[in-house]
PDB file of C-alpha atoms in Angstrom:
ATOM      1  CA  UNK A   1     -84.374  11.168 241.696  1.00  0.00           C
ATOM      2  CA  UNK A   2     -87.712  12.483 242.169  1.00  0.00           C
ATOM      3  CA  UNK A   3     -90.921  11.100 240.601  1.00  0.00           C
ATOM      4  CA  UNK A   4     -93.191  13.694 241.479  1.00  0.00           C
ATOM      5  CA  UNK A   5     -93.323  17.418 243.384  1.00  0.00           C
ATOM      6  CA  UNK A   6     -96.452  18.178 245.706  1.00  0.00           C
ATOM      7  CA  UNK A   7     -97.944  21.687 246.145  1.00  0.00           C
ATOM      8  CA  UNK A   8    -100.696  22.626 248.162  1.00  0.00           C
ATOM      9  CA  UNK A   9    -102.872  25.298 246.386  1.00  0.00           C
ATOM     10  CA  UNK A  10    -106.495  27.269 247.788  1.00  0.00           C
ATOM     11  CA  UNK A  11    -107.554  28.495 244.300  1.00  0.00           C
ATOM     12  CA  UNK A  12    -105.937  26.276 242.181  1.00  0.00           C
ATOM     13  CA  UNK A  13    -106.897  28.221 239.038  1.00  0.00           C
ATOM     14  CA  UNK A  14    -105.044  30.929 239.834  1.00  0.00           C
ATOM     15  CA  UNK A  15    -101.838  28.769 240.199  1.00  0.00           C
ATOM     16  CA  UNK A  16    -103.724  27.144 236.318  1.00  0.00           C
ATOM     17  CA  UNK A  17    -103.040  30.818 234.991  1.00  0.00           C
ATOM     18  CA  UNK A  18     -99.335  31.778 236.960  1.00  0.00           C
ATOM     19  CA  UNK A  19     -98.328  27.723 235.857  1.00  0.00           C
ATOM     20  CA  UNK A  20     -99.544  27.606 232.491  1.00  0.00           C
ATOM     21  CA  UNK A  21     -97.649  31.191 232.106  1.00  0.00           C
ATOM     22  CA  UNK A  22     -94.249  30.453 233.468  1.00  0.00           C
ATOM     23  CA  UNK A  23     -93.437  27.142 232.215  1.00  0.00           C
ATOM     24  CA  UNK A  24     -95.248  28.135 228.531  1.00  0.00           C
ATOM     25  CA  UNK A  25     -92.433  30.399 228.655  1.00  0.00           C
ATOM     26  CA  UNK A  26     -90.162  27.451 229.241  1.00  0.00           C
ATOM     27  CA  UNK A  27     -91.166  25.015 226.376  1.00  0.00           C
ATOM     28  CA  UNK A  28     -93.434  23.604 228.371  1.00  0.00           C
ATOM     29  CA  UNK A  29     -97.449  22.338 227.781  1.00  0.00           C
ATOM     30  CA  UNK A  30    -100.589  23.794 230.148  1.00  0.00           C
ATOM     31  CA  UNK A  31    -101.641  22.142 233.030  1.00  0.00           C
ATOM     32  CA  UNK A  32    -104.243  18.856 233.545  1.00  0.00           C
ATOM     33  CA  UNK A  33    -106.437  18.309 235.880  1.00  0.00           C
ATOM     34  CA  UNK A  34    -106.698  14.128 236.490  1.00  0.00           C
ATOM     35  CA  UNK A  35    -109.834  12.786 238.148  1.00  0.00           C
ATOM     36  CA  UNK A  36    -108.920  14.080 242.312  1.00  0.00           C
ATOM     37  CA  UNK A  37    -108.727  17.035 240.536  1.00  0.00           C
ATOM     38  CA  UNK A  38    -104.865  17.865 241.705  1.00  0.00           C
ATOM     39  CA  UNK A  39    -103.447  19.781 238.622  1.00  0.00           C
ATOM     40  CA  UNK A  40    -101.295  18.273 236.995  1.00  0.00           C
ATOM     41  CA  UNK A  41     -97.715  19.842 234.960  1.00  0.00           C
ATOM     42  CA  UNK A  42     -95.467  16.833 232.887  1.00  0.00           C
ATOM     43  CA  UNK A  43     -92.466  16.964 231.577  1.00  0.00           C
ATOM     44  CA  UNK A  44     -90.169  13.918 230.703  1.00  0.00           C
ATOM     45  CA  UNK A  45     -90.454  11.637 234.203  1.00  0.00           C
ATOM     46  CA  UNK A  46     -91.905  13.554 236.582  1.00  0.00           C
ATOM     47  CA  UNK A  47     -94.341  16.143 237.255  1.00  0.00           C
ATOM     48  CA  UNK A  48     -95.470  18.853 239.838  1.00  0.00           C
ATOM     49  CA  UNK A  49     -99.047  18.387 240.875  1.00  0.00           C
ATOM     50  CA  UNK A  50    -100.969  21.556 243.065  1.00  0.00           C
ATOM     51  CA  UNK A  51    -103.520  20.617 245.040  1.00  0.00           C
ATOM     52  CA  UNK A  52    -105.838  21.416 248.107  1.00  0.00           C
ATOM     53  CA  UNK A  53    -104.958  19.901 251.374  1.00  0.00           C
ATOM     54  CA  UNK A  54    -106.409  16.460 251.246  1.00  0.00           C
ATOM     55  CA  UNK A  55    -107.297  16.792 254.851  1.00  0.00           C
ATOM     56  CA  UNK A  56    -109.441  20.126 254.317  1.00  0.00           C
ATOM     57  CA  UNK A  57    -107.187  23.455 255.391  1.00  0.00           C
ATOM     58  CA  UNK A  58    -105.497  25.769 254.047  1.00  0.00           C
ATOM     59  CA  UNK A  59    -102.595  25.791 251.671  1.00  0.00           C
ATOM     60  CA  UNK A  60     -99.109  26.517 253.312  1.00  0.00           C
ATOM     61  CA  UNK A  61     -95.750  27.522 251.937  1.00  0.00           C
ATOM     62  CA  UNK A  62     -93.265  25.070 252.999  1.00  0.00           C
ATOM     63  CA  UNK A  63     -90.195  27.621 255.298  1.00  0.00           C
ATOM     64  CA  UNK A  64     -86.925  26.783 253.791  1.00  0.00           C
ATOM     65  CA  UNK A  65     -88.653  24.863 250.669  1.00  0.00           C
ATOM     66  CA  UNK A  66     -87.437  25.772 247.935  1.00  0.00           C
ATOM     67  CA  UNK A  67     -88.769  24.461 244.061  1.00  0.00           C
ATOM     68  CA  UNK A  68     -86.112  24.611 241.351  1.00  0.00           C
ATOM     69  CA  UNK A  69     -86.860  23.755 237.711  1.00  0.00           C
ATOM     70  CA  UNK A  70     -84.234  23.241 235.082  1.00  0.00           C
ATOM     71  CA  UNK A  71     -84.419  26.122 231.553  1.00  0.00           C
ATOM     72  CA  UNK A  72     -82.702  25.769 228.582  1.00  0.00           C
ATOM     73  CA  UNK A  73     -81.309  29.142 228.283  1.00  0.00           C
ATOM     74  CA  UNK A  74     -80.862  32.654 230.076  1.00  0.00           C
ATOM     75  CA  UNK A  75     -83.700  33.996 227.698  1.00  0.00           C
ATOM     76  CA  UNK A  76     -86.160  30.960 229.162  1.00  0.00           C
ATOM     77  CA  UNK A  77     -85.188  31.895 232.852  1.00  0.00           C
ATOM     78  CA  UNK A  78     -85.727  35.890 232.022  1.00  0.00           C
ATOM     79  CA  UNK A  79     -89.178  34.625 229.748  1.00  0.00           C
ATOM     80  CA  UNK A  80     -90.270  32.311 233.014  1.00  0.00           C
ATOM     81  CA  UNK A  81     -89.779  35.726 235.494  1.00  0.00           C
ATOM     82  CA  UNK A  82     -91.719  38.137 233.274  1.00  0.00           C
ATOM     83  CA  UNK A  83     -94.300  35.321 232.551  1.00  0.00           C
ATOM     84  CA  UNK A  84     -94.230  34.744 236.083  1.00  0.00           C
ATOM     85  CA  UNK A  85     -94.802  38.200 237.314  1.00  0.00           C
ATOM     86  CA  UNK A  86     -97.013  39.522 235.124  1.00  0.00           C
ATOM     87  CA  UNK A  87     -99.493  36.020 236.480  1.00  0.00           C
ATOM     88  CA  UNK A  88     -99.326  36.687 239.568  1.00  0.00           C
ATOM     89  CA  UNK A  89     -96.526  35.786 241.232  1.00  0.00           C
ATOM     90  CA  UNK A  90     -93.791  38.300 243.607  1.00  0.00           C
ATOM     91  CA  UNK A  91     -89.867  38.572 242.765  1.00  0.00           C
ATOM     92  CA  UNK A  92     -87.470  37.172 245.796  1.00  0.00           C
ATOM     93  CA  UNK A  93     -84.372  37.554 245.750  1.00  0.00           C
ATOM     94  CA  UNK A  94     -82.035  39.805 243.394  1.00  0.00           C
ATOM     95  CA  UNK A  95     -83.042  40.205 239.992  1.00  0.00           C
ATOM     96  CA  UNK A  96     -81.803  38.010 236.968  1.00  0.00           C
ATOM     97  CA  UNK A  97     -78.773  37.277 237.035  1.00  0.00           C
ATOM     98  CA  UNK A  98     -76.014  35.450 236.030  1.00  0.00           C
ATOM     99  CA  UNK A  99     -74.482  33.086 239.067  1.00  0.00           C
ATOM    100  CA  UNK A 100     -70.352  33.102 239.825  1.00  0.00           C
ATOM    101  CA  UNK A 101     -70.387  29.458 238.074  1.00  0.00           C
ATOM    102  CA  UNK A 102     -71.913  30.739 234.886  1.00  0.00           C
ATOM    103  CA  UNK A 103     -75.880  29.755 235.944  1.00  0.00           C
ATOM    104  CA  UNK A 104     -77.892  32.317 235.262  1.00  0.00           C
ATOM    105  CA  UNK A 105     -81.010  32.618 238.064  1.00  0.00           C
ATOM    106  CA  UNK A 106     -84.589  33.626 238.940  1.00  0.00           C
ATOM    107  CA  UNK A 107     -86.425  33.692 242.349  1.00  0.00           C
ATOM    108  CA  UNK A 108     -90.261  33.790 241.929  1.00  0.00           C
ATOM    109  CA  UNK A 109     -93.192  32.828 244.858  1.00  0.00           C
ATOM    110  CA  UNK A 110     -95.956  31.769 243.050  1.00  0.00           C
ATOM    111  CA  UNK A 111     -99.129  33.276 244.276  1.00  0.00           C
ATOM    112  CA  UNK A 112    -100.374  30.817 247.223  1.00  0.00           C
ATOM    113  CA  UNK A 113     -96.193  31.697 248.313  1.00  0.00           C
ATOM    114  CA  UNK A 114     -94.572  28.664 247.429  1.00  0.00           C
ATOM    115  CA  UNK A 115     -91.081  29.754 246.150  1.00  0.00           C
ATOM    116  CA  UNK A 116     -89.712  28.665 242.603  1.00  0.00           C
ATOM    117  CA  UNK A 117     -86.533  28.837 241.100  1.00  0.00           C
ATOM    118  CA  UNK A 118     -85.206  28.763 237.533  1.00  0.00           C
ATOM    119  CA  UNK A 119     -81.416  27.909 236.631  1.00  0.00           C
ATOM    120  CA  UNK A 120     -79.815  27.376 233.597  1.00  0.00           C
ATOM    121  CA  UNK A 121     -76.621  25.817 233.349  1.00  0.00           C
ATOM    122  CA  UNK A 122     -73.758  27.831 231.680  1.00  0.00           C
ATOM    123  CA  UNK A 123     -72.384  27.672 228.474  1.00  0.00           C
ATOM    124  CA  UNK A 124     -69.772  26.097 227.974  1.00  0.00           C
TER     125      UNK A 124
END
């Protein structure tokens, strides 16, 4: 359904350090800067794009917004959470855990304060 998600950052190198580490923990590739100075992470047909706001004002987080990312397994969720906290992210909500529906989830805020979650599907 979505082609991309765009979030703002006040420090693209700090964001790159965080997202390169967390996506590597999920088996992803490092981000690439495009000609417009946006940091882009591509997976299949979707992209996460990180940019300084085009209006020149500071980036702020979405109040009530959460970006959800799929993981292949609970081990990937744990690796993502560990990489994120080691690279400037902040653990939030509950520790990584299995939910009653069998999915395994973790939550972080990135260095700019954006709320992220990673979830693996329940094993059948």
